[in-house]
Coordinates of C-alpha atoms and ligand atoms in Angstrom, one line a residue:
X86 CA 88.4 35.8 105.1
X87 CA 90.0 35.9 108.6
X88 CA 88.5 33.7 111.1
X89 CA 89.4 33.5 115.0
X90 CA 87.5 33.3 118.1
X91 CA 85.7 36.8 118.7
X92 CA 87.8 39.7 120.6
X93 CA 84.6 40.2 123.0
X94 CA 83.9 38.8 125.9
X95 CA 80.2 39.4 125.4
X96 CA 78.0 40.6 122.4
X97 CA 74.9 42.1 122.7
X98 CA 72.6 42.4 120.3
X99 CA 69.3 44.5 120.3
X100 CA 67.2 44.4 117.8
X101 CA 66.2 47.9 116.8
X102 CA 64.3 47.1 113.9
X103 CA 61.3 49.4 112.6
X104 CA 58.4 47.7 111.0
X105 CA 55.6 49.6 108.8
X106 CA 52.7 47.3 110.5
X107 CA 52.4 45.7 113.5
X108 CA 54.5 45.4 116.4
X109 CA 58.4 45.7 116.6
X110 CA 61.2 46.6 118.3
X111 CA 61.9 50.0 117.6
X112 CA 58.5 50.7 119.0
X113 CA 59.5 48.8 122.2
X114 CA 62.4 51.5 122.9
X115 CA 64.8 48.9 121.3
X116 CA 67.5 52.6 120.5
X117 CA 66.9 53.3 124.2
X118 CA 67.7 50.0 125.3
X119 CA 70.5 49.7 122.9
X120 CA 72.0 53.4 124.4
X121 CA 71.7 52.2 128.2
X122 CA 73.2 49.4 127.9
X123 CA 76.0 50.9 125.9
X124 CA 76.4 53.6 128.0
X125 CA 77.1 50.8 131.1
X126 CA 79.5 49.5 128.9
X127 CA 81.4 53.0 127.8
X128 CA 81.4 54.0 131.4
X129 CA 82.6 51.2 133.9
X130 CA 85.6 50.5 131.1
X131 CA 84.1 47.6 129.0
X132 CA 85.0 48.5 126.0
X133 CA 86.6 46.6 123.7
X134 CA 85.6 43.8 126.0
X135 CA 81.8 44.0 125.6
X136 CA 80.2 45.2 122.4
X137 CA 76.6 45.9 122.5
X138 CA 75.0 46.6 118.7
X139 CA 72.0 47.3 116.8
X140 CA 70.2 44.2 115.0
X141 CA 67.9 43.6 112.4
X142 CA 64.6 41.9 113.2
X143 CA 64.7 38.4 115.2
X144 CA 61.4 37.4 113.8
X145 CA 59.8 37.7 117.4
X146 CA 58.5 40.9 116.4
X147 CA 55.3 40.5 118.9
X148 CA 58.0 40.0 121.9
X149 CA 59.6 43.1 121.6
X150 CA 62.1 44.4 123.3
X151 CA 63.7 42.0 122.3
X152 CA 67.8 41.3 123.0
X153 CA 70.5 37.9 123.0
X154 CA 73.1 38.0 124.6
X155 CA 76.4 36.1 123.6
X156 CA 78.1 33.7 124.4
X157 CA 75.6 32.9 127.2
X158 CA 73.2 32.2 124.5
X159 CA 70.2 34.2 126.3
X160 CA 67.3 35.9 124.9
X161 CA 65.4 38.5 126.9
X162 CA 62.1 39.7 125.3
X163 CA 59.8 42.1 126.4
X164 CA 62.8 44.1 127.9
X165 CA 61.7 47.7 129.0
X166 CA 64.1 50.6 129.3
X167 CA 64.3 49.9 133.2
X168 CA 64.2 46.2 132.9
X169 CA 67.5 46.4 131.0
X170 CA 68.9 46.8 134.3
X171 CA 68.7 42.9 135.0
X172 CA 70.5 42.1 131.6
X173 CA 73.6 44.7 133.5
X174 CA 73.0 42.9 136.6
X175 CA 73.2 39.3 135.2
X176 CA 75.9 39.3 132.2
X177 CA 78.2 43.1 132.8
X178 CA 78.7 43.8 136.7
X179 CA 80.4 39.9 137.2
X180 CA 82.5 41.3 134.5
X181 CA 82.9 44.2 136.4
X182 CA 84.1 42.5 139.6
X183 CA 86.1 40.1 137.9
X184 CA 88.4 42.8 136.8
X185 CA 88.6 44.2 139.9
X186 CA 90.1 41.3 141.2
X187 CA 92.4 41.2 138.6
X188 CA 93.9 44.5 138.7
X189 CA 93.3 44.7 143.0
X190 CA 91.8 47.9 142.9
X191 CA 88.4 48.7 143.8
X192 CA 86.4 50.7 141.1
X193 CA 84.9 54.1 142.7
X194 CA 81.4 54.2 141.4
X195 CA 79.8 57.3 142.8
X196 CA 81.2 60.3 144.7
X197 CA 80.0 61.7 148.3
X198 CA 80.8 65.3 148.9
X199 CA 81.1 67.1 152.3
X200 CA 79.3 70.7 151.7
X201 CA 81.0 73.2 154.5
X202 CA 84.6 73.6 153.5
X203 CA 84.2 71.1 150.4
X204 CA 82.0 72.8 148.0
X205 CA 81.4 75.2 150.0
X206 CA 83.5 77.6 152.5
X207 CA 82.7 78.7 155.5
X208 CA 84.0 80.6 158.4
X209 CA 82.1 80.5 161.8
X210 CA 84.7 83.1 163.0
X211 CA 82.5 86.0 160.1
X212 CA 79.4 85.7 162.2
X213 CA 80.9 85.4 166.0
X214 CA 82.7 88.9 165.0
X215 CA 79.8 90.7 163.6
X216 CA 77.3 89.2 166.6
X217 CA 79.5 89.6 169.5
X218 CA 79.1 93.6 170.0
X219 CA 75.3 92.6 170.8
X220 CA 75.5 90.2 173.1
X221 CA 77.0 89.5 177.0
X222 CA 79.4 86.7 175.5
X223 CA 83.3 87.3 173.7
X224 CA 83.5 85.8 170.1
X225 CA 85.0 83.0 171.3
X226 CA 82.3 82.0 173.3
X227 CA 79.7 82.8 170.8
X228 CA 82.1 80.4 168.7
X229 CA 81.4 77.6 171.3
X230 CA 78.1 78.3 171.6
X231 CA 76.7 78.7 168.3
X232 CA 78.8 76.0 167.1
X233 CA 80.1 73.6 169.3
X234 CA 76.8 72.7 171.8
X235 CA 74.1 70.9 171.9
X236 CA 71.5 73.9 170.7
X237 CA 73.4 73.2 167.3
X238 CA 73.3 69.6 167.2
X239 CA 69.4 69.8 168.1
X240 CA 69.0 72.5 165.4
X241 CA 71.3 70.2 162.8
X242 CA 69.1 67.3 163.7
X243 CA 65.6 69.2 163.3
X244 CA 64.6 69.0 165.8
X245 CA 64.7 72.7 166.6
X246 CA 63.5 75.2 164.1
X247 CA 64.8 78.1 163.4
X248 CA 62.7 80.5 165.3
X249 CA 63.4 78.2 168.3
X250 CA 67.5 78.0 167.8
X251 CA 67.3 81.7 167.7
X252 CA 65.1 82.3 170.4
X253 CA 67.5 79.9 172.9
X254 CA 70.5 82.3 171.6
X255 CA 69.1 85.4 172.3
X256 CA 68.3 84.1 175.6
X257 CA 71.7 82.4 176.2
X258 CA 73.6 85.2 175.8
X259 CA 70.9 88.3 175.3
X260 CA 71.2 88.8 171.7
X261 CA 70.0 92.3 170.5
X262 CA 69.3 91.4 167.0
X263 CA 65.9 90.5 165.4
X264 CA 65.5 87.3 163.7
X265 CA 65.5 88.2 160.2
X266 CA 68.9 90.0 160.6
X267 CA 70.1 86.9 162.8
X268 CA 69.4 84.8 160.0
X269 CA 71.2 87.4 157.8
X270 CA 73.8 87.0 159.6
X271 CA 73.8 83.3 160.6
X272 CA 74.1 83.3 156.3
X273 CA 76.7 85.4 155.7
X274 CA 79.4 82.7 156.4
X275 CA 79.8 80.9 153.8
X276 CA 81.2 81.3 149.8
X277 CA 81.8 79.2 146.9
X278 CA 84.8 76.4 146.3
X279 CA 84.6 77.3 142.4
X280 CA 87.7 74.1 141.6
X281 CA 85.5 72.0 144.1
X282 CA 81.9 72.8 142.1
X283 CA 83.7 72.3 138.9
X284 CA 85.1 69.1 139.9
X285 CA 82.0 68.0 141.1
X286 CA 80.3 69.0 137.7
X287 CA 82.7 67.3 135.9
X288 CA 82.4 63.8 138.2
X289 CA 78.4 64.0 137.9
X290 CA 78.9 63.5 133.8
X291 CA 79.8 59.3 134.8
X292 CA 78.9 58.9 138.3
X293 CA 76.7 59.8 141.2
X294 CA 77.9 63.0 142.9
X295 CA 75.9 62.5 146.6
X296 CA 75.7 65.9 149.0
X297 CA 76.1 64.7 152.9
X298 CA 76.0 67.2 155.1
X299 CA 75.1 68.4 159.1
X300 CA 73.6 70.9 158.2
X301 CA 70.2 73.2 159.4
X302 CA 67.3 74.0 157.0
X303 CA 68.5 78.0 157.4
X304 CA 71.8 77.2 155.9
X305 CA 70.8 74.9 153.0
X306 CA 68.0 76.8 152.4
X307 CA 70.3 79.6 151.8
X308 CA 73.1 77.8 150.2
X309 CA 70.3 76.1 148.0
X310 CA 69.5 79.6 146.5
X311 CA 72.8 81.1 146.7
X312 CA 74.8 78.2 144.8
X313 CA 72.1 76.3 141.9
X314 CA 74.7 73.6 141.7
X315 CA 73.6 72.1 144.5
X316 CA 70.4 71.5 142.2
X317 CA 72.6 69.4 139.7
X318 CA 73.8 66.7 142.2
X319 CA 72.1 63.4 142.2
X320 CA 70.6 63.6 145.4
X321 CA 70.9 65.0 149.3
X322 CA 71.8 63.7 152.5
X323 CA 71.3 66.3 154.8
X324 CA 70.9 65.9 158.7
X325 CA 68.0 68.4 159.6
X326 CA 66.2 65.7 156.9
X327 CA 67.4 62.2 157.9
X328 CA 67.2 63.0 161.6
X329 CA 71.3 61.5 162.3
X330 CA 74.6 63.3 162.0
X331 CA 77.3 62.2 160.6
X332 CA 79.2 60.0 161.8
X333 CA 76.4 57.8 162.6
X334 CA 76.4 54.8 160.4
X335 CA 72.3 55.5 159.4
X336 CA 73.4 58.9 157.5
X337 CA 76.4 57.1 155.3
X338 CA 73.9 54.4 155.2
X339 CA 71.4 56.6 153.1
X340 CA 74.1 57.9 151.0
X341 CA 74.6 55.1 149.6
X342 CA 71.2 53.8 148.9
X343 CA 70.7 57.2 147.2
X344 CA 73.8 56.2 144.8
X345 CA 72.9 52.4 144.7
X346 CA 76.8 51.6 145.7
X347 CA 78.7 49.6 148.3
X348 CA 81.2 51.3 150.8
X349 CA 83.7 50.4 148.8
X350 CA 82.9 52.2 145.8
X351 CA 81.7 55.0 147.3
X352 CA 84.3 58.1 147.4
X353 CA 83.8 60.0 150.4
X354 CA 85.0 63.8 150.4
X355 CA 85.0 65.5 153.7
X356 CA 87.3 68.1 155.5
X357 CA 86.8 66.4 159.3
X358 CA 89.0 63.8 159.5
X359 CA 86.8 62.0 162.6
X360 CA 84.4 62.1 159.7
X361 CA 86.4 60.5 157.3
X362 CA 88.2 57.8 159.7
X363 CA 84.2 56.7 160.8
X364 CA 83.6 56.1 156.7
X365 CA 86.5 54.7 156.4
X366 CA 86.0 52.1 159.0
X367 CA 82.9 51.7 157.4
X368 CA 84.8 50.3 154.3
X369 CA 84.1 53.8 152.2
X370 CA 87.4 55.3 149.6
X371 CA 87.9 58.7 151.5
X372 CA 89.6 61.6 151.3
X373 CA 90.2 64.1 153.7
X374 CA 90.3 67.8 151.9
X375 CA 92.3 70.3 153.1
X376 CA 91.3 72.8 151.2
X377 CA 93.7 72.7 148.3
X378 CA 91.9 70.9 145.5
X379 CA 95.4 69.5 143.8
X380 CA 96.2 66.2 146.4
X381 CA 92.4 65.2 145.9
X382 CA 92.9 65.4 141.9
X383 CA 96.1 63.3 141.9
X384 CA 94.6 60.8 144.4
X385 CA 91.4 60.6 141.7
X386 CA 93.8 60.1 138.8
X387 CA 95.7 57.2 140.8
X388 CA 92.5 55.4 141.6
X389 CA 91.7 55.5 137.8
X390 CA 89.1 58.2 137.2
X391 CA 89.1 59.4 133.4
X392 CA 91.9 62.1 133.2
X393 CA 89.2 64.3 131.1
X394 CA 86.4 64.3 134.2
X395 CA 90.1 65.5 136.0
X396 CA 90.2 69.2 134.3
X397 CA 88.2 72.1 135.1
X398 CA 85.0 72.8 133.3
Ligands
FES201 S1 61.3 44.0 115.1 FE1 62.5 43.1 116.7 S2 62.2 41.1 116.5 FE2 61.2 41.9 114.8

């Protein structure tokens, strides 16, 4: 027989035990329980340091959920599948932290990606070209105007619908083109990063993958249909919803509610650098993309992401 002290830090035991007649654990989602908190462990690198297993009954059968944590000698009954979140709050995450100040690097714990130029590309320049020949104005002052005024911000913000944006364009600069082929056009700017979306798809397997964008309901209307990944994200930040561009504090500040993260383990993906030094000021992880998806990888791999989340799908 070997004996020494044990090799975890913590062991967690939930009782997953099935019983013929009456109440017990296994009826309580005690495997459910069991994966979640396993999963916490698996992803934010605790294990071998943390073990969370399977146990018989605990003879408090009527209690159920029921799971101990050692060495803190604690018992939590009634646990539900959501309520297992307090046991990660009150016995992993100080783990968590602790190694952080150990190994002075701060864990990224959810990704925030830019859509124009970062998933997506764009080119304003498509749509000046295409417009200009039926209107008073060169492209590069349809470039200025449609992109670089305050129609657009009002339009980004919502509060100017589509049918109004185009209606002050046509009279701006006497635009002979109806709205549906305006919008046609106004669409036809944009195409798919295919290493940034399979990136992204790889990243949302462990961590929150956040859209923030300044963006109009026309373009992420269209985008929405054009690209279904957009679907798969965990959630949307997008101006014409929230009512504040980026770089206003307010947006980032909804980002990271969405992915239940502070600044500083939130990785912020954006191809404005204005955009990225307001984050980073904000205490965010940034990086500004430039289009080539290889410094963004290496600067992932440095910070610690799993090498295997790091290759294309
Ligand atoms: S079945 Fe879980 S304590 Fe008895």
């Amino acid at each position: 027989m070997i004996s020494q002290h044990s090799p975890y830090l913590k062991h967690i035991y939930v009782c997953v035990n099935c019983r013929e007649t009456g109440a017990c654990c296994a009826n309580a989602d005690g495997e459910a329980i069991r994966a979640k908190l396993k999963a916490f462990v698996n992803d934010n690198g605790l294990k071998g340091k943390v073990r969370v297993s399977g146990s018989g009954c605990m003879d408090l059968c009527s209690k159920g959920a029921n799971v101990m944590v050692y060495p803190d000698h604690q018992w939590y009954g009634r646990v539900t599948l959501e309520g297992a979140d307090r046991i990660i709050d009150e016995h992993l995450r100080p783990l968590l932290a602790h190694a952080d100040r150990q190994n002075g690097k701060t864990p990224i714990r959810a990704f925030l990606f830019d859509l124009g130029n970062v998933l997506v590309r764009f080119d304003h320049m498509i749509f000046a070209r295409k417009v200009t020949s039926r209107t008073n104005a060169s492209p590069d002052e349809l470039f200025r105007l449609f992109y670089d005024s305050p129609l657009v911000a009002d339009h980004d913000l919502g509060k100017l619908s589509f049918q109004g944006f185009y209606e002050r364009l046509k009279e701006a600069v006497s635009l002979q083109v109806s709205c549906d082929e305006f919008k046609m056009l106004w669409n036809s700017i944009f195409s798919e990063n295919a290493e940034m979306v399979s990136l992204a798809r790889q990243l949302m397997k462990r961590y929150p993958c956040i859209l923030v964008s300044n963006t109009n309901r026309a373009h992420f209307d269209y985008c929405l249909n054009t690209y279904p990944f957009l679907e798969e994200l965990t959630g949307w930040v997008l101006s014409y919803e929230v009512g504040v561009l980026k770089p206003h504090p307010d947006f980032y500040r909804r980002a990271l509610e969405l992915a239940g993260v502070a600044p500083s383990n939130a990785f912020y993906i954006d191809d404005r650098q204005d955009l990225i030094d307001a984050a980073h000021s904000l205490g965010f992880q940034t990086h500004r993309f430039s289009g080539d998806v290889k410094p963004l990888l290496n600067e992932l791999k440095d910070r610690g992401i799993d090498q295997s989340l790091l290759r294309p799908v």
